[in-house]
PDB file of C-alpha atoms in Angstrom:
ATOM      1  CA  UNK A  73     125.195  99.948 123.469  1.00 29.00           C
ATOM      2  CA  UNK A  74     121.828 101.083 122.196  1.00 33.00           C
ATOM      3  CA  UNK A  75     119.579  98.734 120.495  1.00 38.00           C
ATOM      4  CA  UNK A  76     118.908  98.877 116.804  1.00 38.00           C
ATOM      5  CA  UNK A  77     115.426 100.040 117.863  1.00 39.00           C
ATOM      6  CA  UNK A  78     116.608 102.915 119.977  1.00 39.00           C
ATOM      7  CA  UNK A  79     116.409 106.770 119.186  1.00 40.00           C
ATOM      8  CA  UNK A  80     120.201 106.695 118.804  1.00 37.00           C
ATOM      9  CA  UNK A  81     119.969 104.465 115.871  1.00 46.00           C
ATOM     10  CA  UNK A  82     121.005 106.108 112.774  1.00 46.00           C
ATOM     11  CA  UNK A  83     121.255 103.196 110.225  1.00 63.00           C
ATOM     12  CA  UNK A  84     118.900 100.266 110.151  1.00 89.00           C
ATOM     13  CA  UNK A  85     120.392  96.904 108.983  1.00 96.00           C
ATOM     14  CA  UNK A  86     119.628  96.144 105.205  1.00 97.00           C
ATOM     15  CA  UNK A  87     117.313  93.168 104.810  1.00 97.00           C
ATOM     16  CA  UNK A  88     119.853  90.840 103.278  1.00 96.00           C
ATOM     17  CA  UNK A  89     121.551  90.781 106.701  1.00 96.00           C
ATOM     18  CA  UNK A  90     118.589  89.314 108.256  1.00 96.00           C
ATOM     19  CA  UNK A  91     118.347  85.525 109.062  1.00 95.00           C
ATOM     20  CA  UNK A  92     114.595  84.374 109.614  1.00 95.00           C
ATOM     21  CA  UNK A  93     114.284  82.170 112.434  1.00 94.00           C
ATOM     22  CA  UNK A  94     114.349  78.577 111.498  1.00 92.00           C
ATOM     23  CA  UNK A  95     111.296  77.712 113.488  1.00 93.00           C
ATOM     24  CA  UNK A  96     109.124  80.644 112.155  1.00 96.00           C
ATOM     25  CA  UNK A  97     105.475  80.489 112.867  1.00 96.00           C
ATOM     26  CA  UNK A  98     104.093  83.443 110.964  1.00 97.00           C
ATOM     27  CA  UNK A  99     103.941  86.901 109.879  1.00 98.00           C
ATOM     28  CA  UNK A 100     101.943  89.837 110.857  1.00 98.00           C
ATOM     29  CA  UNK A 101     101.807  92.931 108.565  1.00 98.00           C
ATOM     30  CA  UNK A 102     100.512  96.385 108.392  1.00 98.00           C
ATOM     31  CA  UNK A 103      98.177  96.824 105.292  1.00 98.00           C
ATOM     32  CA  UNK A 104      98.583 100.744 103.981  1.00 96.00           C
ATOM     33  CA  UNK A 105     101.639 101.301 102.220  1.00 96.00           C
ATOM     34  CA  UNK A 106     103.032  98.023 103.419  1.00 98.00           C
ATOM     35  CA  UNK A 107     100.827  95.556 101.379  1.00 97.00           C
ATOM     36  CA  UNK A 108      99.275  98.338  99.186  1.00 96.00           C
ATOM     37  CA  UNK A 109     100.652 100.804  96.775  1.00 93.00           C
ATOM     38  CA  UNK A 110      98.509 103.806  95.800  1.00 91.00           C
ATOM     39  CA  UNK A 111      95.658 102.392  97.881  1.00 91.00           C
ATOM     40  CA  UNK A 112      95.498  98.792  96.310  1.00 95.00           C
ATOM     41  CA  UNK A 113      97.336  95.581  96.968  1.00 96.00           C
ATOM     42  CA  UNK A 114      99.874  94.914  94.233  1.00 93.00           C
ATOM     43  CA  UNK A 115     100.201  91.505  92.310  1.00 96.00           C
ATOM     44  CA  UNK A 116     103.563  90.921  93.969  1.00 97.00           C
ATOM     45  CA  UNK A 117     102.293  91.550  97.489  1.00 98.00           C
ATOM     46  CA  UNK A 118      99.224  89.283  96.870  1.00 98.00           C
ATOM     47  CA  UNK A 119     101.510  86.422  95.531  1.00 98.00           C
ATOM     48  CA  UNK A 120     103.635  86.861  98.623  1.00 98.00           C
ATOM     49  CA  UNK A 121     100.599  86.314 100.825  1.00 98.00           C
ATOM     50  CA  UNK A 122      99.602  83.248  99.073  1.00 97.00           C
ATOM     51  CA  UNK A 123     103.094  81.821  99.053  1.00 97.00           C
ATOM     52  CA  UNK A 124     103.575  82.177 102.661  1.00 97.00           C
ATOM     53  CA  UNK A 125     100.178  80.615 103.273  1.00 96.00           C
ATOM     54  CA  UNK A 126     100.904  77.801 100.959  1.00 95.00           C
ATOM     55  CA  UNK A 127     104.214  77.254 102.843  1.00 95.00           C
ATOM     56  CA  UNK A 128     102.273  76.825 106.034  1.00 95.00           C
ATOM     57  CA  UNK A 129     103.038  80.129 107.678  1.00 96.00           C
ATOM     58  CA  UNK A 130     100.224  82.166 109.603  1.00 97.00           C
ATOM     59  CA  UNK A 131      99.681  85.626 107.873  1.00 98.00           C
ATOM     60  CA  UNK A 132      97.791  87.999 109.824  1.00 98.00           C
ATOM     61  CA  UNK A 133      97.356  91.908 108.748  1.00 98.00           C
ATOM     62  CA  UNK A 134      96.852  94.272 111.389  1.00 98.00           C
ATOM     63  CA  UNK A 135      95.635  97.706 110.506  1.00 97.00           C
ATOM     64  CA  UNK A 136      94.260 100.940 111.514  1.00 96.00           C
ATOM     65  CA  UNK A 137      91.608 100.645 108.723  1.00 96.00           C
ATOM     66  CA  UNK A 138      87.939 100.107 109.668  1.00 96.00           C
ATOM     67  CA  UNK A 139      86.107  96.694 110.050  1.00 96.00           C
ATOM     68  CA  UNK A 140      83.776  97.667 107.118  1.00 94.00           C
ATOM     69  CA  UNK A 141      86.810  98.253 104.822  1.00 95.00           C
ATOM     70  CA  UNK A 142      88.581  95.002 105.910  1.00 96.00           C
ATOM     71  CA  UNK A 143      85.795  92.599 105.614  1.00 95.00           C
ATOM     72  CA  UNK A 144      86.110  91.821 101.790  1.00 94.00           C
ATOM     73  CA  UNK A 145      89.946  91.619 102.197  1.00 96.00           C
ATOM     74  CA  UNK A 146      89.611  89.112 105.003  1.00 96.00           C
ATOM     75  CA  UNK A 147      87.384  87.150 102.761  1.00 94.00           C
ATOM     76  CA  UNK A 148      89.281  87.169  99.667  1.00 95.00           C
ATOM     77  CA  UNK A 149      92.888  87.440 100.539  1.00 97.00           C
ATOM     78  CA  UNK A 150      95.013  84.326 101.497  1.00 96.00           C
ATOM     79  CA  UNK A 151      95.157  85.348 105.305  1.00 97.00           C
ATOM     80  CA  UNK A 152      94.179  83.759 108.604  1.00 96.00           C
ATOM     81  CA  UNK A 153      92.399  86.787 109.948  1.00 97.00           C
ATOM     82  CA  UNK A 154      92.695  90.708 109.602  1.00 98.00           C
ATOM     83  CA  UNK A 155      92.829  92.655 112.962  1.00 98.00           C
ATOM     84  CA  UNK A 156      91.246  95.973 112.460  1.00 98.00           C
ATOM     85  CA  UNK A 157      90.794  99.371 113.963  1.00 97.00           C
ATOM     86  CA  UNK A 158      94.211  99.133 115.786  1.00 96.00           C
ATOM     87  CA  UNK A 159      93.381  95.925 117.563  1.00 97.00           C
ATOM     88  CA  UNK A 160      89.718  96.456 118.450  1.00 97.00           C
ATOM     89  CA  UNK A 161      87.862  94.105 115.928  1.00 97.00           C
ATOM     90  CA  UNK A 162      88.991  91.048 113.964  1.00 97.00           C
ATOM     91  CA  UNK A 163      87.398  89.213 110.959  1.00 96.00           C
ATOM     92  CA  UNK A 164      88.202  85.401 110.864  1.00 95.00           C
ATOM     93  CA  UNK A 165      87.241  83.512 107.871  1.00 88.00           C
ATOM     94  CA  UNK A 166      85.107  80.504 108.670  1.00 85.00           C
ATOM     95  CA  UNK A 167      85.367  77.083 107.120  1.00 76.00           C
ATOM     96  CA  UNK A 168      82.280  76.402 105.029  1.00 63.00           C
ATOM     97  CA  UNK A 169      81.678  73.109 106.710  1.00 52.00           C
ATOM     98  CA  UNK A 170      83.622  73.090 110.029  1.00 49.00           C
ATOM     99  CA  UNK A 171      84.418  69.651 111.407  1.00 47.00           C
ATOM    100  CA  UNK A 172      84.401  69.022 115.065  1.00 43.00           C
ATOM    101  CA  UNK A 173      87.761  70.075 116.397  1.00 44.00           C
ATOM    102  CA  UNK A 174      88.992  71.877 113.130  1.00 45.00           C
ATOM    103  CA  UNK A 175      90.074  75.172 114.506  1.00 48.00           C
ATOM    104  CA  UNK A 176      88.830  77.407 117.150  1.00 54.00           C
ATOM    105  CA  UNK A 177      85.051  78.225 117.402  1.00 55.00           C
ATOM    106  CA  UNK A 178      83.746  81.659 117.320  1.00 63.00           C
ATOM    107  CA  UNK A 179      82.877  83.088 120.410  1.00 65.00           C
ATOM    108  CA  UNK A 180      79.060  83.194 121.193  1.00 61.00           C
ATOM    109  CA  UNK A 181      79.075  86.923 120.795  1.00 66.00           C
ATOM    110  CA  UNK A 182      80.784  86.771 117.296  1.00 80.00           C
ATOM    111  CA  UNK A 183      78.798  88.576 114.396  1.00 85.00           C
ATOM    112  CA  UNK A 184      78.745  86.439 111.207  1.00 84.00           C
ATOM    113  CA  UNK A 185      79.056  88.492 108.068  1.00 85.00           C
ATOM    114  CA  UNK A 186      78.926  87.743 104.471  1.00 83.00           C
ATOM    115  CA  UNK A 187      81.127  90.406 102.762  1.00 82.00           C
ATOM    116  CA  UNK A 188      81.067  88.841  99.269  1.00 75.00           C
ATOM    117  CA  UNK A 189      77.261  88.308  99.367  1.00 82.00           C
ATOM    118  CA  UNK A 190      75.100  85.215  99.680  1.00 83.00           C
ATOM    119  CA  UNK A 191      77.077  81.921  98.917  1.00 80.00           C
ATOM    120  CA  UNK A 192      80.394  83.463  99.552  1.00 81.00           C
ATOM    121  CA  UNK A 193      82.855  83.203 102.296  1.00 85.00           C
ATOM    122  CA  UNK A 194      81.561  83.721 105.791  1.00 88.00           C
ATOM    123  CA  UNK A 195      83.565  85.801 108.453  1.00 93.00           C
ATOM    124  CA  UNK A 196      83.260  85.699 112.284  1.00 93.00           C
ATOM    125  CA  UNK A 197      83.501  89.212 113.421  1.00 95.00           C
ATOM    126  CA  UNK A 198      84.832  89.344 116.927  1.00 96.00           C
ATOM    127  CA  UNK A 199      85.548  92.349 119.345  1.00 96.00           C
ATOM    128  CA  UNK A 200      87.662  93.084 122.233  1.00 95.00           C
ATOM    129  CA  UNK A 201      85.006  95.026 123.849  1.00 95.00           C
ATOM    130  CA  UNK A 202      81.333  94.255 124.715  1.00 94.00           C
ATOM    131  CA  UNK A 203      78.515  95.805 122.801  1.00 94.00           C
ATOM    132  CA  UNK A 204      77.369  98.201 125.492  1.00 97.00           C
ATOM    133  CA  UNK A 205      80.888  99.677 125.874  1.00 97.00           C
ATOM    134  CA  UNK A 206      81.229 100.066 122.024  1.00 96.00           C
ATOM    135  CA  UNK A 207      77.978 101.778 121.749  1.00 97.00           C
ATOM    136  CA  UNK A 208      78.579 104.374 124.507  1.00 97.00           C
ATOM    137  CA  UNK A 209      82.124 105.002 123.196  1.00 98.00           C
ATOM    138  CA  UNK A 210      81.065 105.424 119.666  1.00 97.00           C
ATOM    139  CA  UNK A 211      78.571 108.156 120.548  1.00 98.00           C
ATOM    140  CA  UNK A 212      81.371 109.955 122.574  1.00 98.00           C
ATOM    141  CA  UNK A 213      83.841 109.517 119.645  1.00 98.00           C
ATOM    142  CA  UNK A 214      81.490 111.109 117.243  1.00 98.00           C
ATOM    143  CA  UNK A 215      81.090 114.214 119.390  1.00 98.00           C
ATOM    144  CA  UNK A 216      84.897 114.429 119.450  1.00 98.00           C
ATOM    145  CA  UNK A 217      85.134 113.838 115.643  1.00 98.00           C
ATOM    146  CA  UNK A 218      82.655 116.635 114.969  1.00 98.00           C
ATOM    147  CA  UNK A 219      84.647 119.008 117.295  1.00 98.00           C
ATOM    148  CA  UNK A 220      87.999 118.233 115.402  1.00 98.00           C
ATOM    149  CA  UNK A 221      86.456 119.097 111.981  1.00 98.00           C
ATOM    150  CA  UNK A 222      84.830 122.315 113.565  1.00 98.00           C
ATOM    151  CA  UNK A 223      87.890 123.568 115.330  1.00 98.00           C
ATOM    152  CA  UNK A 224      90.927 122.479 113.382  1.00 98.00           C
ATOM    153  CA  UNK A 225      91.401 124.132 109.969  1.00 97.00           C
ATOM    154  CA  UNK A 226      91.529 121.389 107.098  1.00 97.00           C
ATOM    155  CA  UNK A 227      90.700 118.481 109.242  1.00 98.00           C
ATOM    156  CA  UNK A 228      88.409 116.098 107.549  1.00 98.00           C
ATOM    157  CA  UNK A 229      87.065 112.704 108.661  1.00 98.00           C
ATOM    158  CA  UNK A 230      88.492 109.768 106.724  1.00 98.00           C
ATOM    159  CA  UNK A 231      86.463 108.543 103.528  1.00 97.00           C
ATOM    160  CA  UNK A 232      86.210 105.049 105.208  1.00 97.00           C
ATOM    161  CA  UNK A 233      84.659 106.487 108.442  1.00 97.00           C
ATOM    162  CA  UNK A 234      81.209 104.869 107.666  1.00 96.00           C
ATOM    163  CA  UNK A 235      82.873 101.441 108.197  1.00 96.00           C
ATOM    164  CA  UNK A 236      84.276 102.255 111.540  1.00 97.00           C
ATOM    165  CA  UNK A 237      82.963 100.949 114.670  1.00 97.00           C
ATOM    166  CA  UNK A 238      85.498 101.268 117.448  1.00 97.00           C
ATOM    167  CA  UNK A 239      87.513 104.417 116.469  1.00 97.00           C
ATOM    168  CA  UNK A 240      87.596 107.682 114.641  1.00 98.00           C
ATOM    169  CA  UNK A 241      90.038 108.815 111.795  1.00 98.00           C
ATOM    170  CA  UNK A 242      91.111 112.068 110.365  1.00 98.00           C
ATOM    171  CA  UNK A 243      92.666 111.965 106.776  1.00 98.00           C
ATOM    172  CA  UNK A 244      95.980 113.549 106.544  1.00 98.00           C
ATOM    173  CA  UNK A 245      97.521 111.931 103.451  1.00 96.00           C
ATOM    174  CA  UNK A 246      95.093 109.699 101.690  1.00 96.00           C
ATOM    175  CA  UNK A 247      92.763 112.383  99.998  1.00 96.00           C
ATOM    176  CA  UNK A 248      93.632 115.293 102.114  1.00 95.00           C
ATOM    177  CA  UNK A 249      97.022 116.781 102.607  1.00 97.00           C
ATOM    178  CA  UNK A 250      97.108 118.008 106.098  1.00 98.00           C
ATOM    179  CA  UNK A 251     100.169 120.036 107.283  1.00 97.00           C
ATOM    180  CA  UNK A 252     102.146 118.673 110.220  1.00 96.00           C
ATOM    181  CA  UNK A 253     101.030 121.377 112.831  1.00 98.00           C
ATOM    182  CA  UNK A 254      97.445 120.365 111.942  1.00 98.00           C
ATOM    183  CA  UNK A 255      98.319 116.678 112.387  1.00 98.00           C
ATOM    184  CA  UNK A 256      99.967 117.470 115.827  1.00 98.00           C
ATOM    185  CA  UNK A 257      96.718 119.475 116.658  1.00 98.00           C
ATOM    186  CA  UNK A 258      94.527 116.589 115.891  1.00 98.00           C
ATOM    187  CA  UNK A 259      96.484 114.086 118.029  1.00 98.00           C
ATOM    188  CA  UNK A 260      96.584 116.639 120.984  1.00 98.00           C
ATOM    189  CA  UNK A 261      92.663 117.151 120.675  1.00 98.00           C
ATOM    190  CA  UNK A 262      92.182 113.409 120.687  1.00 98.00           C
ATOM    191  CA  UNK A 263      94.475 112.935 123.699  1.00 98.00           C
ATOM    192  CA  UNK A 264      92.890 115.697 125.556  1.00 98.00           C
ATOM    193  CA  UNK A 265      89.549 114.008 124.970  1.00 98.00           C
ATOM    194  CA  UNK A 266      91.002 110.957 126.869  1.00 98.00           C
ATOM    195  CA  UNK A 267      91.568 108.901 123.669  1.00 98.00           C
ATOM    196  CA  UNK A 268      94.558 107.013 122.463  1.00 97.00           C
ATOM    197  CA  UNK A 269      95.696 108.704 119.176  1.00 97.00           C
ATOM    198  CA  UNK A 270      98.340 107.366 116.491  1.00 96.00           C
ATOM    199  CA  UNK A 271      99.417 108.474 113.091  1.00 96.00           C
ATOM    200  CA  UNK A 272      99.398 105.913 110.296  1.00 95.00           C
ATOM    201  CA  UNK A 273     100.836 106.750 106.729  1.00 94.00           C
ATOM    202  CA  UNK A 274      97.402 108.055 105.747  1.00 97.00           C
ATOM    203  CA  UNK A 275      95.198 108.650 108.888  1.00 97.00           C
ATOM    204  CA  UNK A 276      94.987 110.018 112.290  1.00 98.00           C
ATOM    205  CA  UNK A 277      93.228 107.464 114.591  1.00 97.00           C
ATOM    206  CA  UNK A 278      91.871 107.978 117.931  1.00 98.00           C
ATOM    207  CA  UNK A 279      90.003 105.369 120.132  1.00 98.00           C
ATOM    208  CA  UNK A 280      89.025 104.548 123.663  1.00 98.00           C
ATOM    209  CA  UNK A 281      90.139 101.503 125.296  1.00 95.00           C
ATOM    210  CA  UNK A 282      93.497  99.697 125.932  1.00 92.00           C
ATOM    211  CA  UNK A 283      93.808  97.971 122.707  1.00 94.00           C
ATOM    212  CA  UNK A 284      96.448  98.898 119.956  1.00 96.00           C
ATOM    213  CA  UNK A 285      98.233  96.907 117.301  1.00 97.00           C
ATOM    214  CA  UNK A 286     100.318  94.896 119.704  1.00 98.00           C
ATOM    215  CA  UNK A 287      97.437  94.134 122.082  1.00 97.00           C
ATOM    216  CA  UNK A 288      95.371  93.052 119.032  1.00 98.00           C
ATOM    217  CA  UNK A 289      98.243  90.648 117.796  1.00 98.00           C
ATOM    218  CA  UNK A 290      98.333  89.171 121.200  1.00 98.00           C
ATOM    219  CA  UNK A 291      94.548  88.784 121.345  1.00 97.00           C
ATOM    220  CA  UNK A 292      94.330  87.159 117.930  1.00 97.00           C
ATOM    221  CA  UNK A 293      96.917  84.483 118.778  1.00 98.00           C
ATOM    222  CA  UNK A 294      94.895  83.615 121.818  1.00 96.00           C
ATOM    223  CA  UNK A 295      91.692  83.503 119.867  1.00 94.00           C
ATOM    224  CA  UNK A 296      93.165  81.635 116.689  1.00 94.00           C
ATOM    225  CA  UNK A 297      95.725  79.294 118.238  1.00 95.00           C
ATOM    226  CA  UNK A 298      95.104  79.390 121.926  1.00 96.00           C
ATOM    227  CA  UNK A 299      98.481  80.310 122.780  1.00 97.00           C
ATOM    228  CA  UNK A 300     100.469  83.372 124.332  1.00 98.00           C
ATOM    229  CA  UNK A 301     102.201  85.589 121.655  1.00 98.00           C
ATOM    230  CA  UNK A 302     104.939  86.662 124.128  1.00 98.00           C
ATOM    231  CA  UNK A 303     106.030  83.221 124.775  1.00 98.00           C
ATOM    232  CA  UNK A 304     106.663  82.770 121.055  1.00 98.00           C
ATOM    233  CA  UNK A 305     107.177  86.309 119.539  1.00 98.00           C
ATOM    234  CA  UNK A 306     110.644  85.338 118.313  1.00 97.00           C
ATOM    235  CA  UNK A 307     109.211  83.058 115.959  1.00 97.00           C
ATOM    236  CA  UNK A 308     107.036  85.773 114.251  1.00 98.00           C
ATOM    237  CA  UNK A 309     107.871  88.537 111.858  1.00 98.00           C
ATOM    238  CA  UNK A 310     106.280  91.911 111.752  1.00 98.00           C
ATOM    239  CA  UNK A 311     106.502  94.260 108.720  1.00 98.00           C
ATOM    240  CA  UNK A 312     105.266  97.836 108.794  1.00 98.00           C
ATOM    241  CA  UNK A 313     105.834 101.487 107.536  1.00 97.00           C
ATOM    242  CA  UNK A 314     104.841 104.266 109.954  1.00 94.00           C
ATOM    243  CA  UNK A 315     104.659 105.597 113.303  1.00 93.00           C
ATOM    244  CA  UNK A 316     101.539 103.573 114.407  1.00 93.00           C
ATOM    245  CA  UNK A 317     103.826 100.391 114.072  1.00 97.00           C
ATOM    246  CA  UNK A 318     106.202 101.536 116.537  1.00 96.00           C
ATOM    247  CA  UNK A 319     105.066  99.186 119.362  1.00 96.00           C
ATOM    248  CA  UNK A 320     105.265  96.227 117.055  1.00 97.00           C
ATOM    249  CA  UNK A 321     108.895  97.303 115.943  1.00 97.00           C
ATOM    250  CA  UNK A 322     109.668  97.532 119.772  1.00 96.00           C
ATOM    251  CA  UNK A 323     108.129  94.015 120.691  1.00 97.00           C
ATOM    252  CA  UNK A 324     109.096  91.803 117.794  1.00 97.00           C
ATOM    253  CA  UNK A 325     112.872  90.800 117.530  1.00 96.00           C
ATOM    254  CA  UNK A 326     112.115  90.171 113.814  1.00 97.00           C
ATOM    255  CA  UNK A 327     110.806  93.412 112.655  1.00 98.00           C
ATOM    256  CA  UNK A 328     111.141  94.913 109.043  1.00 98.00           C
ATOM    257  CA  UNK A 329     110.270  98.265 107.595  1.00 98.00           C
ATOM    258  CA  UNK A 330     109.455  98.638 103.905  1.00 98.00           C
ATOM    259  CA  UNK A 331     111.622 101.456 102.237  1.00 97.00           C
ATOM    260  CA  UNK A 332     108.914 104.011 102.318  1.00 97.00           C
ATOM    261  CA  UNK A 333     109.296 104.132 106.162  1.00 97.00           C
ATOM    262  CA  UNK A 334     112.174 106.731 105.523  1.00 95.00           C
ATOM    263  CA  UNK A 335     109.391 109.516 105.588  1.00 92.00           C
ATOM    264  CA  UNK A 336     108.593 108.634 109.289  1.00 93.00           C
ATOM    265  CA  UNK A 337     112.184 107.732 110.653  1.00 93.00           C
ATOM    266  CA  UNK A 338     112.762 111.076 112.395  1.00 92.00           C
ATOM    267  CA  UNK A 339     109.468 110.563 114.247  1.00 91.00           C
ATOM    268  CA  UNK A 340     110.129 106.870 115.350  1.00 93.00           C
ATOM    269  CA  UNK A 341     111.432 106.289 118.869  1.00 93.00           C
ATOM    270  CA  UNK A 342     111.169 102.640 118.133  1.00 95.00           C
ATOM    271  CA  UNK A 343     112.315 101.393 114.767  1.00 96.00           C
ATOM    272  CA  UNK A 344     112.320  98.131 112.792  1.00 97.00           C
ATOM    273  CA  UNK A 345     115.460  96.064 113.069  1.00 97.00           C
ATOM    274  CA  UNK A 346     115.797  95.580 109.379  1.00 97.00           C
ATOM    275  CA  UNK A 347     115.102  97.657 106.289  1.00 97.00           C
ATOM    276  CA  UNK A 348     113.736  96.331 102.782  1.00 98.00           C
ATOM    277  CA  UNK A 349     115.117  97.816  99.829  1.00 97.00           C
ATOM    278  CA  UNK A 350     111.604  98.037  98.038  1.00 97.00           C
ATOM    279  CA  UNK A 351     108.688 100.289  99.009  1.00 98.00           C
ATOM    280  CA  UNK A 352     105.147  99.122  99.891  1.00 97.00           C
ATOM    281  CA  UNK A 353     103.979  95.956  98.336  1.00 97.00           C
ATOM    282  CA  UNK A 354     107.306  95.378  96.524  1.00 98.00           C
ATOM    283  CA  UNK A 355     109.072  95.684  99.944  1.00 98.00           C
ATOM    284  CA  UNK A 356     106.643  93.026 101.587  1.00 98.00           C
ATOM    285  CA  UNK A 357     107.275  90.784  98.688  1.00 98.00           C
ATOM    286  CA  UNK A 358     111.014  91.183  99.421  1.00 98.00           C
ATOM    287  CA  UNK A 359     110.353  90.167 102.997  1.00 98.00           C
ATOM    288  CA  UNK A 360     108.256  87.095 101.930  1.00 98.00           C
ATOM    289  CA  UNK A 361     111.071  86.087  99.592  1.00 97.00           C
ATOM    290  CA  UNK A 362     113.636  86.074 102.261  1.00 97.00           C
ATOM    291  CA  UNK A 363     111.425  84.015 104.625  1.00 97.00           C
ATOM    292  CA  UNK A 364     110.709  81.479 101.753  1.00 96.00           C
ATOM    293  CA  UNK A 365     114.304  81.261 100.855  1.00 94.00           C
ATOM    294  CA  UNK A 366     115.702  80.415 104.314  1.00 87.00           C
ATOM    295  CA  UNK A 367     113.131  79.528 106.833  1.00 70.00           C
ATOM    296  CA  UNK A 368     111.996  75.777 107.316  1.00 71.00           C
ATOM    297  CA  UNK A 369     108.469  74.573 106.994  1.00 68.00           C
ATOM    298  CA  UNK A 370     106.632  75.917 110.216  1.00 71.00           C
ATOM    299  CA  UNK A 371     106.903  73.579 113.322  1.00 64.00           C
ATOM    300  CA  UNK A 372     104.219  73.569 115.789  1.00 66.00           C
ATOM    301  CA  UNK A 373     104.305  75.830 118.569  1.00 70.00           C
ATOM    302  CA  UNK A 374     104.835  74.305 122.111  1.00 57.00           C
TER     303      UNK A 374
END
């Protein structure tokens, strides 16, 4: 019998059929078109993040968006961290006056940033790759990006490209409507250049390195909590909406798609186990409500 995440799956289970684990630790979530609606986080999604954090659950968005775009949200949203650029970099909010033993210390090579200005929250920005590797790959990726814009009609770099450090992005649905043959051509070009390539609900992302959303989730659990995600993955939830969430849908027993994932279902090899009725931020709020209605207060991981 095929699993619910198999290509043979024709009907996802509705979210009311889901029973969140009683020992749930936390929630990983995509951002664009999962937390956000028309490019901005909705009040219900923001309230859902706060309710989850207030109940003691870890909340970690994992996104293809750039580090520069993610920094102010990591500083202002009620989250533990934001993992950006498909797992390459993370922003972790730092306590104003950390006490000895109060949480993980930032690595020695972490960059301290003040996205809200002097006197505001401080973030530790940490990377999966060292500075020399990032620098060499950045230069190479800019050449690939210029070639894509030159050679593929209609292809334009994402407007958030100035904030990108570890990947490149082509806009296909945010401000530019790129037809599917052109999207496929961009993906093929990136892969021909030796890059990983994935398609989100708005962008085509390409990068060098072994990271992706799942690797980024494993990494941030080690960094924040000193634990192995794979050993406790049944105690986490993932919420997403598009093809670049497939590895997360495959890996997480408790995976949920917001309703607007319907657009991508024909392209998904690995689908979420459950489907929210609401789209985008409303769908995420629905997931949070299901968790808060049934799950017990988080228990420490072994």
